[in-house]
Coordinates of C-alpha atoms in Angstrom, one line a residue:
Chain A
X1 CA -24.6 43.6 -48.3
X2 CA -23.6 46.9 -50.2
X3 CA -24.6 49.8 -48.5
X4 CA -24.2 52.1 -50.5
X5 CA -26.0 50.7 -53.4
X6 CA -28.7 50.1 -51.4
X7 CA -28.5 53.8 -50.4
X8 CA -29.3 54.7 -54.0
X9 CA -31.6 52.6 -54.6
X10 CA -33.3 53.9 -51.9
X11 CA -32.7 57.4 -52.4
X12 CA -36.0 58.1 -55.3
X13 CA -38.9 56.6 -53.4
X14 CA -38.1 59.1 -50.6
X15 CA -36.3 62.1 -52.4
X16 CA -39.3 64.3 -52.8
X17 CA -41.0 64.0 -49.4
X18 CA -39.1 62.9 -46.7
X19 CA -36.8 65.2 -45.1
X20 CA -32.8 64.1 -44.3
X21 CA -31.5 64.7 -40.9
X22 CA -27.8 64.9 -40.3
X23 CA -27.6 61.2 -39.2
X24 CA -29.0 60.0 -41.8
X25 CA -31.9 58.2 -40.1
X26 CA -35.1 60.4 -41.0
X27 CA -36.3 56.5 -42.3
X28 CA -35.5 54.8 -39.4
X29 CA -37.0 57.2 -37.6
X30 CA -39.8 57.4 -39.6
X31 CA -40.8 53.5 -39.7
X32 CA -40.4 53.9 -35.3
X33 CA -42.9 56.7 -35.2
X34 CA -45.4 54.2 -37.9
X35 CA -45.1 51.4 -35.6
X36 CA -45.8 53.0 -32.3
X37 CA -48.7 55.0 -34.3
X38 CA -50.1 51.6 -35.5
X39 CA -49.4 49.9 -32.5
X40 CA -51.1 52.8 -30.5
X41 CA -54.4 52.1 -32.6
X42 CA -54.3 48.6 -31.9
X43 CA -54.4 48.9 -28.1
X44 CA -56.7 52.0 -28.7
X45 CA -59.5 49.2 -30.1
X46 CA -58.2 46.9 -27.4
X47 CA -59.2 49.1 -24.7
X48 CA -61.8 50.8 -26.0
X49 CA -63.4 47.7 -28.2
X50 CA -62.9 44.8 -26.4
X51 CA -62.9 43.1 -23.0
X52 CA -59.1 42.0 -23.9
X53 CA -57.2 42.0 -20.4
X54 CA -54.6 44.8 -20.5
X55 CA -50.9 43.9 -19.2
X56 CA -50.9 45.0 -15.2
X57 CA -48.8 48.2 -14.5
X58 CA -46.0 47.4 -11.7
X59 CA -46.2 49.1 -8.1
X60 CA -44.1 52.2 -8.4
X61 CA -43.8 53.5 -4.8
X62 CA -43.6 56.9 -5.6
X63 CA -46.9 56.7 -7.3
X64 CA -48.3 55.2 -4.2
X65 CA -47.3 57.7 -2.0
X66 CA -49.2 60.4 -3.6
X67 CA -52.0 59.7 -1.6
X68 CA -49.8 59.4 1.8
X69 CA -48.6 62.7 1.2
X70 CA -51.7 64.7 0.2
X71 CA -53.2 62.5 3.7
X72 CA -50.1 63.5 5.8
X73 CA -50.7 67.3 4.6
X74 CA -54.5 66.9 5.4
X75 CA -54.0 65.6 8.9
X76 CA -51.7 68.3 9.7
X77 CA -53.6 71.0 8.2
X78 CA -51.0 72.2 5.9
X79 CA -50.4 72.8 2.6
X80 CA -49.5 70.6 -0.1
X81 CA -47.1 72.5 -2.8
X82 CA -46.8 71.5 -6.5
X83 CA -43.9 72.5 -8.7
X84 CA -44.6 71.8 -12.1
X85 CA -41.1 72.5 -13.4
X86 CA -39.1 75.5 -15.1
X87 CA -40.0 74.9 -18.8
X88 CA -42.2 76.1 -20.7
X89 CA -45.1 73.5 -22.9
X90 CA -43.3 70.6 -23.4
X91 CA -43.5 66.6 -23.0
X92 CA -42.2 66.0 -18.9
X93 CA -44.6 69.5 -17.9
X94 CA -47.9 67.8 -19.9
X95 CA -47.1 64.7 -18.1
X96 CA -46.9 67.2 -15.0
X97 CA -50.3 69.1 -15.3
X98 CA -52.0 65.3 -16.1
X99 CA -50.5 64.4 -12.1
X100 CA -51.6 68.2 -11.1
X101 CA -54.8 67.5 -11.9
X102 CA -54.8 64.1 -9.7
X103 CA -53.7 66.2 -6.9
X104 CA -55.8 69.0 -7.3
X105 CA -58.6 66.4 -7.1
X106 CA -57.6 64.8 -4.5
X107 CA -56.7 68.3 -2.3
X108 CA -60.4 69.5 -3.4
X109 CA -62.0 66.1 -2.0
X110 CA -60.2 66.7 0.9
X111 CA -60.1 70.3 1.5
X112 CA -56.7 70.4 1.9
X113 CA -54.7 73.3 0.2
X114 CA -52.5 73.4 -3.0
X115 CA -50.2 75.8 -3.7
X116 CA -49.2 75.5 -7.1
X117 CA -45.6 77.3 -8.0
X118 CA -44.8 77.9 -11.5
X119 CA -41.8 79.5 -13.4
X120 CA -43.6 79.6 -16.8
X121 CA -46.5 82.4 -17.3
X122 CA -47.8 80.5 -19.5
X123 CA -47.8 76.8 -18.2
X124 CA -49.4 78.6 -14.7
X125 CA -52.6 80.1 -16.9
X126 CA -53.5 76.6 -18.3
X127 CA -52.8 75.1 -14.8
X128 CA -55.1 77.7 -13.5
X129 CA -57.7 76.9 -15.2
X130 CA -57.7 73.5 -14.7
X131 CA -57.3 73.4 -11.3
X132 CA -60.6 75.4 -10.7
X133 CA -62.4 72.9 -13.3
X134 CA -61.7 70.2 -11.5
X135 CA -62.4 71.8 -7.8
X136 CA -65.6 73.1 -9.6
X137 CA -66.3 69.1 -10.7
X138 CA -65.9 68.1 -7.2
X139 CA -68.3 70.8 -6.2
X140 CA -65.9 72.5 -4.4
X141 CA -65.5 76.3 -6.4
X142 CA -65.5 78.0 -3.4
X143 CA -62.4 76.3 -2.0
X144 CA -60.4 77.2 -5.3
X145 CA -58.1 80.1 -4.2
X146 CA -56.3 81.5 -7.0
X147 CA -54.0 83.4 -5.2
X148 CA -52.7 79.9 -4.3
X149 CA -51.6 79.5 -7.9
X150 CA -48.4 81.5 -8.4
X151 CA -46.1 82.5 -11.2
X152 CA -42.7 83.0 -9.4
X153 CA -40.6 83.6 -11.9
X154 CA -38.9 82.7 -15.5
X155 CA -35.5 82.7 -14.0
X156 CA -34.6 79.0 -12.3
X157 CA -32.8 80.4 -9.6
X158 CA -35.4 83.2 -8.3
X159 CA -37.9 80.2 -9.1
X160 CA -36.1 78.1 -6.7
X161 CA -35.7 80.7 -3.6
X162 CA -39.5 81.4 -4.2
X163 CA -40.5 78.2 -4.3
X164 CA -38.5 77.3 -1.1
X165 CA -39.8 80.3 0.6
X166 CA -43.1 79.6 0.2
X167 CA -42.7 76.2 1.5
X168 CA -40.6 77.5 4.7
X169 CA -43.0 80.0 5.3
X170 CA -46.4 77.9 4.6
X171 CA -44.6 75.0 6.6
X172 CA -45.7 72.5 3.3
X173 CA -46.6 69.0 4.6
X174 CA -46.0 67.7 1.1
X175 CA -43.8 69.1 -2.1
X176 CA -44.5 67.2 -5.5
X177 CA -42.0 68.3 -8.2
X178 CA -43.3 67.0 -11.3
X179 CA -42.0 68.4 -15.1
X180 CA -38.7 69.2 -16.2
X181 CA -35.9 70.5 -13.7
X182 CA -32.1 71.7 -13.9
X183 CA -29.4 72.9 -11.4
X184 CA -32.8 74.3 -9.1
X185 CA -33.8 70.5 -8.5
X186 CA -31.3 70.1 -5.5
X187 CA -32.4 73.7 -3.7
X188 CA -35.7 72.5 -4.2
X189 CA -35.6 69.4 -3.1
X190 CA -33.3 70.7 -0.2
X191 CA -35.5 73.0 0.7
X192 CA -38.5 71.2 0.7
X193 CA -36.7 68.4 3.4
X194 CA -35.4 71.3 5.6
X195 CA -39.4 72.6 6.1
X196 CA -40.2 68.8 6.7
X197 CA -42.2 68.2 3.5
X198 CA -42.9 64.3 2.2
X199 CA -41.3 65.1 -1.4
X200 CA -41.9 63.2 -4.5
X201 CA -40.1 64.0 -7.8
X202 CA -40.6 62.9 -11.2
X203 CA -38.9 64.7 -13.8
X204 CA -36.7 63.9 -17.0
X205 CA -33.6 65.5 -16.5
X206 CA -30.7 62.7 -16.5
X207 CA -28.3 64.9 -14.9
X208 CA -30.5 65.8 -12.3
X209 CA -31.8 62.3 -11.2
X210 CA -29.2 61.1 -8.7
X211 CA -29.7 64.9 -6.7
X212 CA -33.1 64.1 -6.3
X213 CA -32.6 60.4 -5.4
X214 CA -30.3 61.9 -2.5
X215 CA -32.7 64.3 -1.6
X216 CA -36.5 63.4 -1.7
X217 CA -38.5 60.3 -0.2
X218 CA -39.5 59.1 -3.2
X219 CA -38.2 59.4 -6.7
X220 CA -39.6 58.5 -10.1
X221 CA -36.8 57.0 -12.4
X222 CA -37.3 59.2 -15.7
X223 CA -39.9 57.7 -17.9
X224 CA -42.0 57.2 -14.9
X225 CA -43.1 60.5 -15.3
X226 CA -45.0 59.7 -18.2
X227 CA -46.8 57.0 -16.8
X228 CA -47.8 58.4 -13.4
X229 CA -51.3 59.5 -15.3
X230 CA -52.3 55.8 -16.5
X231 CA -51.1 54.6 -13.0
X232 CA -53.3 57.1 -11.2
X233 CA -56.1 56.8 -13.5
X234 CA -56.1 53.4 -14.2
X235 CA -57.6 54.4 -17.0
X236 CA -57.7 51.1 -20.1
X237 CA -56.8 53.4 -22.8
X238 CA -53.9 55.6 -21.0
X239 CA -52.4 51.6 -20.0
X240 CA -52.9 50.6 -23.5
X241 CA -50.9 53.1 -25.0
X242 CA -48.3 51.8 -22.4
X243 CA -48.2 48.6 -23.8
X244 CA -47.7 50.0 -27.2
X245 CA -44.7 51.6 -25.6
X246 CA -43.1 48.9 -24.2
X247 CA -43.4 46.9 -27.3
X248 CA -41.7 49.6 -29.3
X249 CA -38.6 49.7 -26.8
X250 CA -38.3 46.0 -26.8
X251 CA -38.4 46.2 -30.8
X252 CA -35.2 48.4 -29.7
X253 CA -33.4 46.8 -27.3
X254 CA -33.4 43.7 -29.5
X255 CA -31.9 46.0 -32.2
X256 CA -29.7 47.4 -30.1
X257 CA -28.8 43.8 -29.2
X258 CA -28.1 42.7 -32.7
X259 CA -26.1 45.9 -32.9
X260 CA -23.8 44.6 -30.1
X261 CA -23.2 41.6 -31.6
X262 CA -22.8 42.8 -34.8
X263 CA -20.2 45.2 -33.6
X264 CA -18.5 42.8 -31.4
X265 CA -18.2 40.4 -34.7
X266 CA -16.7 43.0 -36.8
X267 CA -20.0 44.3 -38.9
X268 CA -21.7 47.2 -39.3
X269 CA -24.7 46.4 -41.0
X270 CA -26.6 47.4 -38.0
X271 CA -25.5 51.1 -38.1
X272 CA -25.7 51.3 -41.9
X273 CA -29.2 49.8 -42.1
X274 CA -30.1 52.9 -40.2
X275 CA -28.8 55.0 -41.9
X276 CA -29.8 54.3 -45.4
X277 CA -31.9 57.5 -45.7
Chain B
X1 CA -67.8 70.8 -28.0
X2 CA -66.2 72.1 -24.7
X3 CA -64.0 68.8 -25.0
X4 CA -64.0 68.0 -28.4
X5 CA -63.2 71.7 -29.8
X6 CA -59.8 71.7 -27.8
X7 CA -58.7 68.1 -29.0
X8 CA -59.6 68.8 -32.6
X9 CA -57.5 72.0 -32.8
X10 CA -54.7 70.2 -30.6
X11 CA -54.8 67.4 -33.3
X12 CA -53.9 69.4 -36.2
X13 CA -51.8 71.5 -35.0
X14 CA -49.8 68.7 -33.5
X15 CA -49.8 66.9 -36.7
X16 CA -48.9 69.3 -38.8
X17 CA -46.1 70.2 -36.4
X18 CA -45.4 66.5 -36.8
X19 CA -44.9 66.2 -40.3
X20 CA -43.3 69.2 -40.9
X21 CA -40.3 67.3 -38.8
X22 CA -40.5 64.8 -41.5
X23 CA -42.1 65.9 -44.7
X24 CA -41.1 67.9 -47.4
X25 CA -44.8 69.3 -48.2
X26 CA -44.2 73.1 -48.8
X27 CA -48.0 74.2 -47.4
X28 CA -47.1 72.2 -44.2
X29 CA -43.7 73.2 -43.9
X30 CA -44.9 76.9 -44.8
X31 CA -48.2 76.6 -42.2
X32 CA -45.5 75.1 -39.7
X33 CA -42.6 77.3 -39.3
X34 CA -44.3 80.9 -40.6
X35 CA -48.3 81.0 -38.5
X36 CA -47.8 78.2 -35.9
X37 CA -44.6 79.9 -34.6
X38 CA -45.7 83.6 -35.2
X39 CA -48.6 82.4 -33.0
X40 CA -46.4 80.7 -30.4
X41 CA -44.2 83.9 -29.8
X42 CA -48.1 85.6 -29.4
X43 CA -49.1 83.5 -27.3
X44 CA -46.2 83.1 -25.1
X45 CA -46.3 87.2 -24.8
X46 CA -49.5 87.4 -23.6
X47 CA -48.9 84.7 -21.1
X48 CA -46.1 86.6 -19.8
X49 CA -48.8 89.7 -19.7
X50 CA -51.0 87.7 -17.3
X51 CA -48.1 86.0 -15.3
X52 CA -47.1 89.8 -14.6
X53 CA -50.6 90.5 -13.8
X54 CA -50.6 87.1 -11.1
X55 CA -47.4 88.2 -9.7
X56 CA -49.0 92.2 -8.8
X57 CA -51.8 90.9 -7.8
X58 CA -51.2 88.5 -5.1
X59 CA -48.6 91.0 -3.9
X60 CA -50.8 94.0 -3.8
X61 CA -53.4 91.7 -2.1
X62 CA -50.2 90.5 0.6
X63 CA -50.2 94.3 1.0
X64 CA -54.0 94.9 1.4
X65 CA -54.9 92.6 3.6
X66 CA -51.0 92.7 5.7
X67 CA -50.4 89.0 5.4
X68 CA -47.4 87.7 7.5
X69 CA -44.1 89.2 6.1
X70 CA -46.2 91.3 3.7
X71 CA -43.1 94.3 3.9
X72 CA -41.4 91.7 1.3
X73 CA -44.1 92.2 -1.5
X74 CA -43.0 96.4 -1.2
X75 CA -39.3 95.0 -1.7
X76 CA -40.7 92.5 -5.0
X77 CA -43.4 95.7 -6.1
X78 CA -40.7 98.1 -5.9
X79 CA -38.0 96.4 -8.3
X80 CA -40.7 95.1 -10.5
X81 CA -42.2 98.0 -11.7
X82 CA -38.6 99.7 -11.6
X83 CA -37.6 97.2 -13.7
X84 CA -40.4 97.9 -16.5
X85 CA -39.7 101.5 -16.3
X86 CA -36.1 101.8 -17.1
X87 CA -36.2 98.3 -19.5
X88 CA -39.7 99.4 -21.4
X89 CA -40.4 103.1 -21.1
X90 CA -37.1 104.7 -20.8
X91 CA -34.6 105.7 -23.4
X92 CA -32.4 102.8 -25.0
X93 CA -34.8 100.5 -23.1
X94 CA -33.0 97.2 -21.7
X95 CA -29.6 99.0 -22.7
X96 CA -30.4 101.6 -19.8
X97 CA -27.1 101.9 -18.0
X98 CA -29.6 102.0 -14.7
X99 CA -31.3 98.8 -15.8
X100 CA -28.0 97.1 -16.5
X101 CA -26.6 98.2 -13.3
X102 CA -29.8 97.0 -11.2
X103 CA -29.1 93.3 -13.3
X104 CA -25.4 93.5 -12.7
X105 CA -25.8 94.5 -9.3
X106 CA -28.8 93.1 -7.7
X107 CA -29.9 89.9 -10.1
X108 CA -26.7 88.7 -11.1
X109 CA -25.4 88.1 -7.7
X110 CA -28.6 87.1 -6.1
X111 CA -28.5 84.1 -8.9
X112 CA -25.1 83.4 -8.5
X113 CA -26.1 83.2 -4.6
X114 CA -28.7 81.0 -4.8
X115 CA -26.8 78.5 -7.5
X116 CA -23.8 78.1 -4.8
X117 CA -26.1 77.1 -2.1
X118 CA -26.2 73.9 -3.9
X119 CA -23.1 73.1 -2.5
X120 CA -24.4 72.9 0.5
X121 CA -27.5 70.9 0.0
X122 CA -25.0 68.7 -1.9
X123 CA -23.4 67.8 1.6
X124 CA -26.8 67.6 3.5
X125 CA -28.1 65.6 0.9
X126 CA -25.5 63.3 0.6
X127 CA -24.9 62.8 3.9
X128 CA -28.9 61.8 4.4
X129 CA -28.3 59.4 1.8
X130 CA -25.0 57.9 2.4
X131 CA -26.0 55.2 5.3
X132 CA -26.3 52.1 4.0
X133 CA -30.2 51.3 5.3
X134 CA -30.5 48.9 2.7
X135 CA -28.7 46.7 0.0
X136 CA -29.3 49.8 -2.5
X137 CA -28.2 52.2 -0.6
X138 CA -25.2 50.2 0.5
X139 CA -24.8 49.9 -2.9
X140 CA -24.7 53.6 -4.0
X141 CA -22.3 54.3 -0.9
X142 CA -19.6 52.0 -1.8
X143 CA -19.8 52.8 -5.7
X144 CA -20.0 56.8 -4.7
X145 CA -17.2 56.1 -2.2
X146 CA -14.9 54.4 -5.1
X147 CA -15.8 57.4 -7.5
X148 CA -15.4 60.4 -5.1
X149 CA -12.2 59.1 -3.7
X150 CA -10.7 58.0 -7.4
X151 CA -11.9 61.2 -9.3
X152 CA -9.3 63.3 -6.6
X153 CA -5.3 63.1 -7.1
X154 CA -5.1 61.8 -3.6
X155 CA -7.2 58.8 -4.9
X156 CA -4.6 57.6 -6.9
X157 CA -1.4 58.1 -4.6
X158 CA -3.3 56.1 -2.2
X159 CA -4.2 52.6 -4.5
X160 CA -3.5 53.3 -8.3
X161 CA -6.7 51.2 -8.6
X162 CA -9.6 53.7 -7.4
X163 CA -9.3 56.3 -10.6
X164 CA -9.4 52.8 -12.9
X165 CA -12.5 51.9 -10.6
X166 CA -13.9 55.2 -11.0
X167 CA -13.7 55.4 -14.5
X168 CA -15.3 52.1 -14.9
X169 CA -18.3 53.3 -12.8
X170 CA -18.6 56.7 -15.1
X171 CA -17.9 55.1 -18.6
X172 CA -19.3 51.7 -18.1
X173 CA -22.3 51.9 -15.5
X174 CA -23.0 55.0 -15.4
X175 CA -23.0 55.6 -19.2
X176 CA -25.4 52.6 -20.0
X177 CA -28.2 53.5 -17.0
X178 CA -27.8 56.6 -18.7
X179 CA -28.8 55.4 -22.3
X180 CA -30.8 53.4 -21.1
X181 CA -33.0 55.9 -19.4
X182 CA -32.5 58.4 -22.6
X183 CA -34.1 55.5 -24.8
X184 CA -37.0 55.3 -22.5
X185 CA -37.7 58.7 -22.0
X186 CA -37.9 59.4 -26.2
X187 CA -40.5 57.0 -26.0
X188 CA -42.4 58.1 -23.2
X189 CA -42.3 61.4 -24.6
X190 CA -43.4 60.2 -27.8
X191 CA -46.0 58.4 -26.1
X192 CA -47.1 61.4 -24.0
X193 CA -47.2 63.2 -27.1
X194 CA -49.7 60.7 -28.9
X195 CA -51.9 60.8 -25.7
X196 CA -52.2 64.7 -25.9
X197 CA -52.8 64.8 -29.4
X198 CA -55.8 62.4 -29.3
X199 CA -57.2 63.8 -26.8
X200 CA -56.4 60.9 -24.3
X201 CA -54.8 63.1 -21.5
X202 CA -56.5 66.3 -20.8
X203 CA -54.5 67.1 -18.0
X204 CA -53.8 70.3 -20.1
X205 CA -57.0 71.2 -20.6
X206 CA -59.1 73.1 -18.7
X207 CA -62.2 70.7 -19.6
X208 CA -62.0 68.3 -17.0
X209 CA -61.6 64.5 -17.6

């Protein structure tokens, strides 16, 4: 196949209105964001349409022990501390506030306290605010205490000896650390074992992954993260739009599969048919 | 309208954030980068306004009511509104030689403090985790085992086969869990995207589910 004629022959039905990246794979791209969109819609009229079974999620232990932990910190009477991460609005902390607002249930139903830390001003408002909506839906206003709902700091290491203070010092039962963390995951996580904390940690940072592994009871493996919600909730729509998902990545891996073999043969069609545009 | 209002301004402003990633449509691309970033910085400014306000309060509440180890919100109230002084109020601002020396001085070091305690927690961390309890763990002892001791020169006097081992572990293993997990995490976050823009997850919301 030549490439590059097919390149400009390409090039004037997406000139005008689709913008070039420095890969070259804007289209590819492009044609992965229509699929998931469509195949989003066609799970969103599965779930919300039909009686159509919806594909079973798998146990994921950490997801399980949610409950243990906010129990463990209810028996003991102590507190159960949330760490939504040191960024700002972004993918891993949404995913973070949807689990906060499972705990924050589930500490209101059982009048157990939640500390919330936060290192974004901004994330810790909007948290906030939830949190006392859903203690208000559970018709428990009066046990919201929004001095319980902290803005450490922006800075990941004053974050961190904050965070781990106010474990040692409220003797946390229970440390979730949800969102996205960097070189403050291990002193968290440290510090949240040496007060004697059940820890759970789900957050997107490759590089931080195995520290947490080490360190906390149970670990969500990266993308987990962004299905803790749909697990929690069991909601048909929120799994739906997991099964859109996990078509689109095994449309991928079988790409990347091809790709392999391609490569391994000697071709590159594979690489060059995504980057046409 | 207390749910819907929310979603429908989420909607299109995460749609038009969307295509201006792709598109070349000038009153998207113009809408995009010149309001919907003006009103980010805004936004993000008055959040830091009412994180200051969360911090002072909580502190001069510690102080009120003498909480346990309440002398530590003096220390925090102190250097906070010392801070603002010489960085907003003073003359040349954050270029204060008096605010530069209190960050060169008292933040600087107090960061660098906390970061090399993760040394530490390294060892206690590892040291929980190394005991082979289980096939995995077993596992991740002997493969940590044949990268820690072929990633030091000693490695290599000792067999010349633990820094070949221990490369293959970081380039072949390591790399493709690693890709692997990348791939899945574009698409969660794609998919965690798509749930916040139609109003699936509301976990940002303060409307409740």
């Amino acid at each position: 196949m030549d490439i590059a004629a097919l390149r400009v022959a390409v090039k004037p039905f997406f000139e005008g209105w689709l913008k070039t990246d420095s890969n070259q794979m804007s289209l590819a791209s492009f044609i992965i964001f229509i699929c998931f969109a469509s195949l989003v819609l066609r799970y969103w009229y599965i779930a919300v349409r039909t009686n159509q079974p919806l594909p079973k999620l798998r146990r994921i232990a950490g997801l399980d022990a949610m409950d243990e932990s906010i129990g463990r910190a209810t028996e003991m009477g102590r507190p159960v501390v949330y760490n939504a991460g040191i960024s700002g609005f972004s993918a891993p902390t949404y995913a973070a506030l949807a689990v906060l607002n499972y705990v924050a249930r589930q500490t209101a139903r059982f009048d157990t306290r939640l500390i919330g830390c936060f290192a974004s001003a901004q994330v810790m408002v909007v948290a906030q605010a939830a949190i006392q909506t859903v203690y208000m839906e559970q018709g428990k206003a009066d046990a919201f205490r929004p001095d319980d709902i902290r803005f450490l700091s922006g800075d990941q290491f004053g974050f961190a000896s904050g965070c781990v203070g106010i474990m040692q010092r409220e003797r946390a039962a229970a440390h979730h650390m949800f969102g996205s963390l960097a070189a403050e995951a291990l002193i968290l996580a440290e510090g949240g074992a040496a007060a004697g904390a059940i820890q759970i940690s789900g957050q997107t940072n490759n590089l931080q992954q195995p520290f947490l592994i080490a360190s906390c009871d149970y670990t969500l493996m990266v993308e987990e993260v962004y299905v803790a919600s749909a697990y929690l909730s069991q909601d048909r729509l929120r799994i739906g739009m997991l099964s859109a998902q996990d078509i689109v990545k095994a449309i991928i891996v079988v790409v990347i599969f091809i790709g392999a073999i391609a490569t391994t043969a000697g071709s590159t069609i594979v690489q060059d048919l995504l980057k046409v545009y | 309208m207390r749910r819907t209002l929310p979603v429908a301004i989420a909607f299109t402003a995460g749609m038009i954030m969307i295509l201006d990633g792709w598109l070349n449509i000038s009153f998207i691309n113009t809408f995009a980068n010149r309001y919907f970033m003006r009103f980010i910085t805004v936004s993000s400014t008055w959040a830091v306004g009412l994180g200051a306000l969360n911090v002072v309060r909580i502190h001069v509440r510690a102080i009120g009511m003498k909480r346990p180890n309440y002398g530590f919100s003096y220390v925090l109230l102190f250097f906070f509104f010392t801070m603002i002084i010489f960085g907003v109020f003073l003359e040349r601002n954050t270029n204060n030689p008096f605010y530069q020396w209190l960050l060169a001085s008292f933040r600087v070091p107090l960061s660098t403090a906390v970061y090399s305690l993760n040394s530490f927690y390294l060892a206690s961390a590892c040291y929980r985790t190394f005991r082979a309890r289980s096939l995995e763990s077993g596992a991740l002892l002997i493969a940590a085992t044949f990268t820690m001791i072929g990633s030091v020169p000693m490695g290599g006097a000792i067999w010349g086969g633990f820094p070949i081992i221990s490369d293959w572990i970081i380039k072949i293993v390591n790399d493709a869990v690693i890709r692997a997990f990348s791939i899945g995490l574009t698409l969660g976050t794609l998919s965690q995207t798509v749930r916040n823009l139609v109003g699936i997850e509301r976990g940002y919301m303060a409307a409740g589910e």
